[in-house]
XYZ file of C-alpha atoms in Angstrom:
702
model
C 38.728 -33.863 -70.176
C 38.745 -30.274 -68.364
C 40.612 -29.221 -65.433
C 37.609 -29.272 -63.019
C 36.213 -32.541 -64.396
C 39.896 -33.950 -63.746
C 39.484 -32.658 -59.968
C 36.032 -33.923 -59.560
C 37.312 -37.203 -61.300
C 40.464 -37.356 -58.648
C 38.492 -36.476 -55.507
C 35.558 -39.331 -56.294
C 38.348 -41.853 -56.696
C 39.893 -40.971 -53.304
C 36.559 -41.246 -51.850
C 35.956 -44.666 -53.100
C 39.105 -46.024 -52.078
C 39.191 -44.449 -48.573
C 37.103 -47.674 -47.102
C 39.636 -50.136 -48.712
C 42.643 -48.528 -48.951
C 43.247 -45.149 -47.137
C 46.729 -44.763 -48.077
C 45.861 -44.958 -51.661
C 43.029 -42.457 -51.223
C 45.790 -39.978 -49.814
C 48.327 -40.910 -52.517
C 45.839 -39.577 -54.888
C 44.754 -36.129 -53.293
C 48.609 -35.417 -52.743
C 48.709 -36.006 -56.652
C 45.911 -34.138 -57.046
C 46.714 -31.534 -55.147
C 50.141 -31.233 -56.800
C 48.481 -30.952 -60.192
C 45.723 -28.774 -59.313
C 46.979 -26.786 -56.105
C 44.611 -24.095 -56.125
C 41.518 -26.564 -56.178
C 39.646 -26.043 -52.682
C 37.840 -29.143 -53.275
C 40.693 -31.580 -53.480
C 42.340 -29.746 -50.059
C 38.782 -29.982 -48.537
C 38.897 -33.448 -49.247
C 42.302 -34.228 -47.778
C 40.916 -32.424 -44.266
C 37.736 -34.416 -44.574
C 39.611 -37.807 -44.376
C 42.279 -36.664 -41.789
C 39.233 -35.432 -39.814
C 37.172 -38.188 -39.958
C 39.990 -40.430 -39.100
C 40.470 -38.236 -35.711
C 44.323 -37.289 -36.829
C 44.870 -34.149 -35.072
C 47.798 -32.601 -36.313
C 47.696 -33.554 -39.818
C 44.093 -31.851 -39.818
C 45.277 -29.289 -37.986
C 47.662 -28.644 -40.726
C 45.185 -29.097 -43.304
C 42.351 -26.777 -41.736
C 45.306 -24.085 -41.360
C 45.853 -24.361 -45.342
C 42.143 -23.768 -46.817
C 41.832 -20.903 -43.551
C 44.394 -19.109 -45.447
C 44.115 -20.282 -48.694
C 40.245 -19.906 -49.053
C 38.737 -17.353 -46.501
C 35.558 -17.196 -48.172
C 34.602 -20.567 -49.159
C 31.206 -21.154 -46.792
C 32.139 -24.753 -46.026
C 35.378 -23.487 -44.407
C 33.376 -21.174 -41.911
C 30.633 -24.072 -41.202
C 33.600 -26.271 -40.725
C 35.210 -23.503 -38.075
C 31.539 -22.746 -36.379
C 31.512 -26.398 -35.303
C 34.779 -26.246 -33.900
C 34.426 -22.884 -31.962
C 30.962 -24.466 -30.887
C 32.957 -27.294 -28.978
C 35.575 -24.573 -27.765
C 32.451 -22.995 -26.018
C 30.832 -25.471 -24.890
C 33.092 -27.208 -22.384
C 31.659 -30.801 -23.740
C 33.646 -33.759 -22.685
C 32.694 -35.450 -25.841
C 36.021 -37.418 -27.623
C 34.798 -35.848 -31.087
C 34.791 -32.617 -29.087
C 37.927 -33.090 -27.648
C 39.334 -33.857 -30.645
C 38.040 -30.457 -32.251
C 39.727 -28.505 -29.633
C 42.684 -30.385 -30.177
C 42.526 -29.456 -33.812
C 41.967 -26.007 -32.923
C 45.120 -26.205 -30.670
C 47.480 -26.998 -33.156
C 46.918 -24.096 -35.061
C 49.501 -20.796 -34.541
C 48.311 -18.379 -32.214
C 47.875 -15.455 -34.578
C 45.851 -17.895 -36.786
C 43.463 -18.701 -34.001
C 43.026 -15.190 -32.712
C 42.163 -14.254 -36.484
C 39.816 -17.552 -36.817
C 37.876 -16.061 -34.033
C 37.486 -12.811 -34.758
C 36.240 -13.783 -38.232
C 33.978 -16.089 -36.649
C 32.662 -13.511 -34.512
C 31.682 -11.502 -37.673
C 29.661 -14.161 -39.130
C 27.774 -14.219 -36.229
C 24.334 -12.255 -36.337
C 22.980 -13.566 -32.704
C 23.875 -11.332 -30.395
C 24.651 -13.650 -27.770
C 26.104 -16.389 -29.859
C 28.517 -13.203 -30.877
C 29.496 -12.041 -27.439
C 30.194 -15.722 -26.701
C 32.540 -15.728 -29.380
C 34.231 -12.608 -28.564
C 34.137 -13.991 -24.876
C 36.348 -17.181 -25.983
C 38.755 -14.414 -27.862
C 39.401 -12.387 -25.079
C 39.927 -15.644 -22.679
C 42.452 -17.156 -24.834
C 44.139 -13.662 -25.709
C 43.886 -11.626 -22.960
C 46.032 -8.975 -25.296
C 42.582 -8.143 -26.781
C 40.734 -6.905 -23.939
C 42.123 -3.775 -24.344
C 40.599 -3.402 -27.924
C 37.743 -5.452 -27.341
C 36.339 -5.755 -23.753
C 34.836 -2.435 -22.837
C 32.996 -2.656 -26.494
C 31.797 -6.279 -25.719
C 30.720 -5.291 -22.625
C 28.737 -2.165 -23.911
C 27.047 -4.872 -26.418
C 25.669 -6.723 -23.955
C 24.253 -4.163 -21.861
C 22.705 -2.515 -25.016
C 21.136 -5.814 -25.894
C 19.688 -6.280 -22.485
C 17.897 -2.823 -22.717
C 16.769 -3.650 -26.385
C 15.803 -7.137 -25.267
C 13.736 -4.916 -22.424
C 14.288 -7.726 -20.116
C 12.575 -7.655 -17.194
C 15.090 -8.670 -14.474
C 18.940 -8.365 -14.368
C 19.006 -11.928 -14.067
C 19.393 -12.442 -17.880
C 22.308 -14.206 -20.138
C 23.399 -10.959 -21.239
C 23.936 -9.652 -17.782
C 25.173 -13.030 -16.716
C 28.083 -12.680 -19.362
C 28.628 -9.374 -18.722
C 29.128 -9.604 -14.991
C 30.701 -13.102 -14.569
C 32.841 -13.500 -17.653
C 33.533 -9.800 -19.581
C 33.844 -7.664 -16.476
C 36.517 -9.765 -14.628
C 38.601 -9.558 -17.654
C 38.500 -5.834 -17.952
C 39.024 -5.017 -13.956
C 41.843 -7.485 -13.821
C 43.837 -6.410 -16.782
C 46.750 -4.135 -16.221
C 46.699 -2.382 -19.644
C 43.169 -1.173 -18.821
C 42.336 2.609 -18.081
C 38.753 3.153 -17.624
C 37.078 6.405 -16.167
C 36.087 6.322 -12.726
C 32.309 6.751 -13.916
C 32.211 3.770 -16.094
C 34.095 1.852 -13.119
C 30.914 2.746 -10.731
C 28.799 2.064 -13.581
C 29.935 -1.518 -14.285
C 30.175 -2.008 -10.594
C 26.121 -1.390 -9.792
C 25.430 -3.633 -12.701
C 27.298 -6.286 -11.175
C 26.137 -6.063 -7.619
C 22.261 -5.863 -8.951
C 22.775 -9.085 -10.707
C 24.202 -10.662 -8.044
C 22.032 -9.381 -5.316
C 18.944 -10.210 -7.917
C 20.461 -13.755 -8.403
C 20.776 -14.257 -4.746
C 17.546 -13.451 -3.920
C 15.505 -14.628 -6.568
C 12.489 -16.242 -5.927
C 11.286 -20.018 -6.026
C 10.109 -20.841 -9.954
C 6.455 -21.700 -10.096
C 6.997 -24.891 -11.919
C 8.734 -26.387 -9.161
C 12.342 -26.662 -10.460
C 13.877 -30.092 -10.127
C 16.011 -30.379 -6.888
C 19.565 -30.930 -7.376
C 22.357 -31.707 -5.640
C 23.185 -29.764 -2.322
C 26.679 -28.477 -0.993
C 27.223 -28.438 2.526
C 26.969 -24.860 3.460
C 26.491 -22.935 6.407
C 24.097 -20.271 7.380
C 26.608 -17.307 6.654
C 26.468 -17.881 3.271
C 23.015 -18.784 1.889
C 24.003 -18.188 -1.747
C 26.067 -21.418 -1.736
C 24.884 -24.684 -2.326
C 21.705 -23.895 -3.975
C 19.556 -27.218 -3.989
C 17.246 -26.277 -6.864
C 18.435 -26.234 -10.406
C 17.919 -22.954 -12.014
C 18.424 -22.041 -15.772
C 18.818 -18.363 -16.939
C 16.780 -17.901 -20.579
C 19.328 -18.316 -23.354
C 22.044 -20.579 -21.320
C 22.538 -23.832 -20.622
C 21.774 -25.058 -16.818
C 25.584 -25.301 -16.345
C 26.437 -21.787 -17.405
C 23.461 -20.594 -15.452
C 25.224 -21.549 -12.094
C 26.901 -18.827 -10.503
C 29.181 -19.960 -7.226
C 29.609 -17.789 -4.173
C 28.141 -14.873 -5.523
C 28.761 -12.569 -2.410
C 32.177 -13.409 -2.410
C 32.614 -12.653 -5.457
C 30.708 -9.158 -5.343
C 33.209 -8.446 -2.251
C 36.137 -9.207 -4.644
C 35.037 -7.109 -6.915
C 34.287 -4.162 -4.479
C 38.384 -4.726 -3.598
C 39.538 -4.355 -7.052
C 37.114 -1.311 -8.044
C 38.105 0.332 -4.843
C 41.742 0.100 -5.866
C 41.454 1.159 -9.255
C 39.144 4.546 -7.834
C 41.723 4.891 -5.035
C 39.451 4.682 -2.347
C 40.513 5.691 0.902
C 42.011 3.004 3.353
C 40.622 0.451 0.876
C 42.561 -2.896 1.025
C 41.989 -6.373 -0.227
C 40.330 -9.379 1.190
C 37.631 -7.110 3.588
C 34.658 -8.352 5.070
C 31.466 -6.872 4.561
C 31.397 -5.496 8.557
C 35.047 -4.352 7.982
C 33.681 -2.320 4.961
C 31.027 -0.633 7.171
C 33.400 -0.021 9.717
C 35.640 1.505 7.397
C 33.096 3.626 6.061
C 31.603 4.408 8.938
C 35.184 6.351 10.058
C 35.304 7.727 6.715
C 31.700 9.572 7.528
C 33.191 11.142 10.275
C 35.880 13.788 8.214
C 34.241 13.815 4.991
C 32.600 17.106 4.919
C 36.206 18.405 6.170
C 37.417 17.435 2.721
C 37.510 19.706 -0.466
C 34.624 18.971 -3.355
C 36.664 16.869 -5.129
C 37.294 14.618 -1.941
C 33.653 15.065 -1.354
C 32.379 13.244 -4.311
C 34.786 10.657 -3.979
C 34.410 10.047 -0.526
C 30.516 9.963 -0.939
C 30.536 7.537 -4.091
C 32.791 4.973 -1.838
C 30.328 5.473 1.342
C 27.670 4.922 -0.412
C 28.489 2.071 -2.701
C 30.268 -0.067 0.278
C 27.039 0.973 2.582
C 24.758 -0.134 -0.161
C 26.215 -3.910 -0.617
C 26.530 -4.257 3.102
C 23.006 -3.224 3.487
C 21.641 -5.693 0.976
C 23.708 -8.573 2.016
C 22.651 -8.208 5.766
C 19.585 -7.755 5.231
C 19.575 -10.991 3.024
C 20.839 -13.175 5.414
C 18.275 -11.802 8.134
C 15.285 -11.953 5.731
C 16.624 -15.746 4.815
C 16.507 -16.293 8.696
C 13.167 -15.358 9.080
C 11.265 -16.164 5.889
C 13.792 -18.635 4.062
C 10.848 -19.857 1.760
C 11.074 -16.361 -0.183
C 14.203 -17.545 -1.871
C 15.194 -20.110 -4.350
C 17.131 -23.341 -2.580
C 16.471 -21.933 0.874
C 13.787 -24.246 1.803
C 16.842 -26.764 2.473
C 18.176 -25.106 5.529
C 17.810 -27.190 8.267
C 18.406 -24.621 10.745
C 15.591 -22.540 10.357
C 12.426 -24.275 8.990
C 9.492 -21.601 9.206
C 8.967 -18.174 9.000
C 9.535 -15.960 11.868
C 7.935 -12.367 13.038
C 9.609 -9.374 14.525
C 6.663 -8.227 17.269
C 6.563 -6.370 20.308
C 8.162 -7.880 23.262
C 4.929 -9.017 25.599
C 7.264 -10.325 28.665
C 5.873 -7.977 30.750
C 2.498 -8.428 30.198
C 2.056 -10.260 33.566
C 4.599 -8.662 35.704
C 3.943 -4.759 34.984
C 0.946 -4.668 37.592
C 2.070 -4.299 41.429
C -0.448 -5.963 43.960
C -0.556 -4.747 47.166
C -1.650 -8.153 49.069
C -1.968 -11.128 48.395
C -4.682 -13.633 49.972
C -3.692 -15.096 52.812
C -5.764 -17.813 52.763
C -3.917 -19.573 50.029
C -0.101 -19.076 49.063
C 0.766 -20.246 45.470
C 4.009 -20.686 44.104
C 5.388 -19.449 40.962
C 6.196 -22.758 38.549
C 9.763 -23.221 38.112
C 11.324 -23.771 34.958
C 10.298 -21.295 32.723
C 12.129 -19.639 29.897
C 15.143 -17.279 30.132
C 14.937 -14.925 26.996
C 18.152 -14.307 25.361
C 18.364 -10.806 23.765
C 20.828 -9.288 21.390
C 22.919 -7.858 23.867
C 23.446 -11.151 26.036
C 27.047 -12.026 26.431
C 28.497 -10.369 23.242
C 26.543 -7.429 23.324
C 25.247 -7.652 19.618
C 22.737 -4.874 19.862
C 24.658 -1.761 22.134
C 24.177 1.658 20.428
C 21.170 2.876 18.936
C 17.763 1.162 18.522
C 15.918 -1.359 19.984
C 16.818 -4.887 21.854
C 15.634 -7.952 19.909
C 14.832 -11.010 22.132
C 14.896 -14.308 21.089
C 14.395 -18.145 22.283
C 18.099 -19.379 21.875
C 16.941 -22.669 21.851
C 14.317 -22.234 19.421
C 16.727 -20.396 16.417
C 19.991 -22.298 16.713
C 21.489 -19.351 14.481
C 19.831 -16.629 16.766
C 23.144 -14.328 17.032
C 24.120 -14.429 13.546
C 20.086 -13.132 12.437
C 20.617 -10.014 14.971
C 24.086 -9.705 14.069
C 22.815 -9.098 10.610
C 20.112 -7.301 11.702
C 21.722 -4.654 13.399
C 24.451 -4.428 10.335
C 22.155 -3.898 7.903
C 20.149 -1.133 9.991
C 23.601 0.507 10.812
C 24.343 0.697 7.044
C 20.415 2.075 6.466
C 21.127 4.825 9.222
C 24.591 5.690 7.482
C 23.319 6.022 3.881
C 20.427 8.713 5.604
C 23.157 10.266 7.657
C 23.835 12.896 4.858
C 21.628 14.609 2.123
C 24.279 13.976 -0.219
C 24.857 9.597 0.632
C 21.076 9.729 1.000
C 20.532 11.267 -2.675
C 23.026 8.878 -4.273
C 21.098 5.830 -2.080
C 17.964 6.661 -3.651
C 19.567 7.005 -7.224
C 20.524 3.639 -6.884
C 17.381 2.117 -5.325
C 15.414 4.042 -8.285
C 17.696 2.158 -10.886
C 17.475 -1.339 -9.117
C 13.911 -1.205 -8.643
C 13.810 -2.007 -4.884
C 10.629 -0.879 -4.363
C 9.484 -4.227 -6.126
C 11.818 -6.684 -3.873
C 9.448 -7.884 -1.161
C 12.458 -9.506 0.624
C 13.657 -6.222 1.095
C 10.380 -4.845 2.065
C 10.091 -7.068 4.977
C 13.492 -6.473 6.424
C 12.145 -2.336 5.892
C 9.354 -2.880 7.589
C 10.933 -4.923 10.596
C 13.595 -1.881 11.008
C 10.686 0.386 11.267
C 8.905 -1.660 13.111
C 8.765 0.875 16.200
C 7.517 3.700 13.722
C 4.562 2.271 13.997
C 2.664 4.633 11.412
C 5.586 3.994 8.867
C 5.103 0.448 9.448
C 1.593 0.313 9.055
C 1.669 1.707 5.671
C 4.317 -0.892 4.410
C 2.496 -3.614 5.825
C -0.396 -2.824 4.101
C 1.123 -3.266 1.237
C 2.856 -6.455 2.259
C -0.712 -8.072 3.303
C -1.822 -8.333 -0.024
C 0.452 -11.266 -0.953
C -0.797 -14.486 0.016
C 2.668 -15.755 1.128
C 3.008 -12.633 3.664
C -0.799 -12.239 4.623
C -0.544 -13.950 8.522
C 2.929 -12.389 9.499
C 1.796 -8.870 8.282
C -1.636 -9.082 9.796
C 0.048 -9.970 13.089
C 2.373 -7.420 12.575
C -0.139 -4.682 11.873
C -1.971 -6.006 15.116
C 1.287 -5.342 17.026
C 1.849 -1.665 15.640
C -2.109 -0.910 15.991
C -1.614 -1.905 20.132
C 1.681 0.180 20.291
C -0.369 3.069 18.921
C -3.219 2.569 21.928
C -5.492 1.574 19.089
C -6.789 -1.440 20.749
C -10.128 -2.378 18.680
C -7.837 -2.449 15.294
C -5.640 -4.859 16.915
C -8.393 -7.056 18.424
C -9.911 -7.438 14.840
C -6.366 -8.168 13.076
C -5.299 -10.815 16.181
C -8.501 -12.238 15.752
C -8.346 -12.409 11.760
C -4.934 -14.398 12.624
C -6.362 -16.695 15.551
C -9.192 -17.836 12.673
C -6.341 -19.188 10.517
C -4.740 -21.291 13.405
C -5.198 -24.697 14.669
C -4.623 -24.868 18.465
C -1.557 -27.460 19.443
C -1.772 -29.843 22.230
C -1.148 -27.593 25.558
C 0.493 -30.248 27.586
C 2.946 -30.377 24.902
C 3.564 -26.660 25.157
C 4.052 -26.649 28.776
C 6.210 -29.672 29.234
C 8.717 -27.850 26.619
C 8.488 -24.893 28.663
C 9.185 -26.192 31.529
C 13.043 -27.326 30.552
C 13.305 -23.843 30.045
C 15.289 -21.491 32.770
C 13.655 -19.344 35.193
C 12.644 -15.924 33.310
C 14.763 -13.295 34.199
C 13.658 -9.350 34.761
C 12.848 -8.073 31.624
C 12.981 -4.180 30.236
C 9.616 -2.475 30.014
C 8.063 -1.002 27.076
C 11.136 -1.084 24.266
C 12.059 -4.456 23.187
C 11.041 -6.462 19.944
C 10.870 -10.372 19.846
C 11.177 -12.874 16.946
C 9.004 -15.606 17.243
C 8.127 -18.404 14.799
C 5.372 -18.104 12.539
C 3.378 -21.473 13.643
C 0.320 -22.018 15.629
C 2.693 -23.194 18.522
C 4.005 -19.501 19.348
C 1.575 -17.164 17.253
C -1.593 -18.276 19.418
C -0.084 -17.451 22.841
C 1.225 -14.513 21.123
C -1.929 -13.464 20.266
C -3.739 -14.308 23.353
C -1.032 -12.199 25.518
C -1.478 -9.165 23.195
C -5.440 -9.437 23.627
C -4.826 -9.676 27.217
C -2.559 -6.267 27.084
C -5.412 -4.578 25.132
C -8.543 -5.585 27.567
C -5.901 -4.901 30.904
C -5.972 -1.210 30.483
C -9.614 -0.893 30.076
C -10.512 -3.582 33.101
C -8.179 -1.797 35.760
C -9.660 1.568 35.134
C -11.814 3.521 37.682
C -14.748 2.774 35.520
C -16.218 -0.738 36.253
C -16.137 -2.661 33.330
C -16.930 -6.698 33.907
C -16.891 -7.230 30.583
C -13.409 -6.448 29.914
C -12.494 -7.864 33.366
C -13.902 -10.942 32.419
C -12.090 -11.269 29.400
C -8.953 -10.631 31.000
C -9.543 -13.572 33.692
C -10.352 -15.806 30.865
C -7.156 -14.848 28.808
C -4.881 -15.067 31.963
C -5.284 -18.522 32.263
C -2.838 -18.904 29.458
C 0.837 -19.697 30.880
C -0.386 -19.753 34.578
C 0.830 -18.899 36.889
C 2.449 -15.916 35.314
C -0.232 -14.115 35.529
C -1.381 -14.873 38.900
C -0.657 -11.397 40.275
C -2.672 -9.637 37.704
C -5.821 -12.084 38.489
C -5.263 -11.270 42.160
C -5.524 -7.547 41.475
C -8.880 -8.619 39.377
C -9.691 -10.407 42.563
C -9.250 -7.117 44.534
C -10.850 -5.177 42.077
C -14.212 -7.494 42.206
C -14.118 -7.427 46.130
C -14.011 -3.494 45.870
C -16.893 -3.419 43.810
C -18.733 -6.251 46.350
C -20.115 -7.879 42.792
C -19.183 -9.297 39.302
C -21.337 -10.298 36.200
C -19.585 -12.374 33.462
C -22.013 -14.671 31.729
C -19.340 -16.553 29.845
C -17.509 -17.499 33.029
C -18.358 -21.248 32.778
C -17.958 -21.502 29.244
C -13.997 -20.626 29.439
C -12.626 -20.439 32.800
C -11.506 -24.137 33.218
C -8.530 -23.063 35.439
C -8.500 -24.873 39.272
C -6.954 -21.771 41.137
C -9.362 -19.710 39.433
C -12.356 -21.697 40.494
C -11.308 -21.863 43.816
C -10.687 -17.970 44.170
C -14.258 -17.457 42.868
C -15.611 -20.153 45.254
C -14.401 -18.709 47.969
C -15.963 -14.824 47.017
C -19.145 -16.630 47.437
C -18.196 -17.477 51.294
C -18.497 -15.397 54.496
C -14.890 -15.287 54.736
C -14.524 -14.074 50.994
C -16.929 -11.485 51.736
C -20.140 -12.770 50.351
C -19.545 -11.270 46.724
C -22.372 -11.113 44.431
C -21.379 -13.436 41.455
C -23.297 -13.604 38.307
C -21.519 -15.847 36.529
C -24.380 -18.433 35.144
C -25.455 -17.610 31.399
C -29.402 -16.576 31.351
C -30.737 -19.971 29.545
C -29.341 -23.174 29.102
C -26.122 -22.048 28.292
C -24.082 -24.081 30.927
C -22.076 -26.847 29.092
C -22.993 -30.393 30.219
C -20.089 -32.126 31.062
C -19.843 -35.783 32.547
C -19.189 -35.242 35.844
C -16.295 -37.269 36.203
C -15.652 -36.046 39.967
C -19.264 -36.426 40.906
C -18.305 -36.781 43.925
C -15.404 -33.973 44.544
C -16.118 -30.504 46.342
C -14.434 -27.307 46.248
C -13.083 -26.586 49.233
C -12.989 -23.960 51.806
C -16.813 -24.063 52.559
C -18.706 -23.690 49.260
C -21.504 -26.131 50.201
C -22.238 -23.847 53.250
C -24.923 -21.599 52.302
C -24.685 -21.203 48.782
C -26.971 -21.500 46.179
C -27.419 -25.161 44.346
C -26.674 -23.780 41.071
C -23.848 -22.223 41.850
C -22.582 -25.216 43.302
C -23.441 -27.514 40.753
C -22.033 -25.522 37.651
C -18.885 -25.382 40.073
C -18.663 -28.765 40.636
C -18.741 -29.557 36.701
C -16.426 -26.746 36.006
C -13.908 -28.759 38.014
C -14.368 -31.638 35.913
C -13.334 -29.693 32.949
C -9.866 -28.839 34.340
C -8.345 -31.265 32.115
C -9.302 -30.011 28.315
C -6.872 -28.425 26.417
C -6.729 -24.554 27.590
C -5.520 -23.794 24.040
C -8.336 -25.462 22.720
C -11.174 -23.624 25.057
C -9.225 -20.196 24.298
C -9.443 -21.002 20.546
C -13.027 -21.631 20.925
C -13.122 -18.335 23.140
C -11.638 -15.961 20.405
C -13.588 -17.619 17.711
C -17.083 -17.806 19.419
C -16.802 -14.394 21.076
C -15.067 -12.373 18.403
C -18.288 -10.115 17.772
C -18.166 -9.121 21.745
C -14.317 -9.113 22.202
C -14.383 -6.458 19.431
C -17.383 -4.397 20.461
C -15.498 -3.919 24.304
C -12.980 -1.995 23.012
C -12.650 1.327 22.196
């Protein structure tokens, strides 16, 4: 019998004995190995028996022997591949734990050599990177030799694959696993340019990860950590899987905190001015703001270093604060943000119309009737109340504190982002470098950032309109963008365009119960004095808030036309209809309209009885027809049967102050019927006014 035949016989005999007498099988193999020490099959069979019996120590010794003596055998590499796969997967499976134990029994140099050899056997870029990463984590001294080359290979693979997002498997491995090993290794000495390159790659990944949009297929809802508004990047509530990675490997915890920590490490490696660990984002901005003051006085080398530091820090603070602001005003944009309990609906930044009723001075009040302004009105909270959140440049942002619990943080993030933007555009060199970063990151495609930029320049109306025109093409942003367009058109004096946009928004709204709205308002504190002209207001994108704003903005559009020296009864009639909302806030303006009608001696508005249901207004107009009221000629009835037939609930109720004395029967009857409509939902009436009279409303404006 040949030697090979003898070996095969011995191995076969040992296999047969394993189930019955494993010790006898082991004795056969020991004898066989003594006779044929260079035979691979004998030694591999010995290893297989120990592995199947899960005897860690003996299996490790035998694996070491066959790895050293037979490194070219394919079966060996298949076995090593199984072990390294168990090492990479972090599985808690019993067999996987055994395989890890076998690997741990090997001497360190053998482990290192085995991982290197296993890496060479990989042809898949991602698998090769994971294998090499395993080596770097277990043997930090190998980072100097392999760290940068691994990082570059991952970035190159990302380029070759032509991936459309930085949130991909290659970038994730580079940023979250490889780069920390490189930056924290004291023996690494990287050029400053490479540090900035890696820093920007990491920042782009973290920002895009945090701001990723909800998946189209509605991914399964997962567990939610308890997290505050201060860090919406924490406790993501939807499972998110990066293509090429497992669900567990796709998770990035505390992305903003990781990025801030990386800034500190890179800053110390680049010898940044005044850099210290554990800074917050606001402290970063404060430091670079100070640095800007003497940047121009430094030499060329110092100028370049300061410029790089300022641009990097300001850019990160800008995106960090802009994200937190947008996540508060438009939470549905981001993956997992829908679970935020503090803000459940979008918010929109618009012109503050608090002065729409109060900026007209009335010289007299009618002596025949004294009306008290309602108590319990809302006290607006502006960004500089108590904490002076918006002191300095820019416009104040007015927020209803009760409606937005996190209003202070939201306004502060807006102010910080705006300050960062201003700083980045305070010097040509800073702006140039910032534009380069934005171009590389394709920030023009970030709709969430466009929302912030639009809100930031909302008072630069032409620029804002250009930006809003792009956003209105997105169904998610349509209503929000259109109402901001209306606000900008109004500020530019383009009242017809503003009205068209407002009516477009109103057509998609459903009026709420006006009584419910009024009762909630009555709980608010009295309205304080408002600034004139320059404030902005954050309001919820709900019918309850948007419809009143639209009514007030339309009132502002018609008000100027109604009170010019030229007579315009149609505009004045529209103003009277719109003044019914939030009554008696607009009482002074209504009395001014009455003064104008008295001066004219007549007034024609045939829609009066279709939309005016306010009892105070009805009494005022009834009084104007009397001798005491001046016998003003009122043409308020439609030309033909447009008078609304309403069941006369108060059939025997008559309007006071002599309306029944010497007035025409049809006018008196119309007034009697109109009184019975005073209980109608006012928002429904005004909503119907906007819908039915859309063409007339638009044509009434220049």
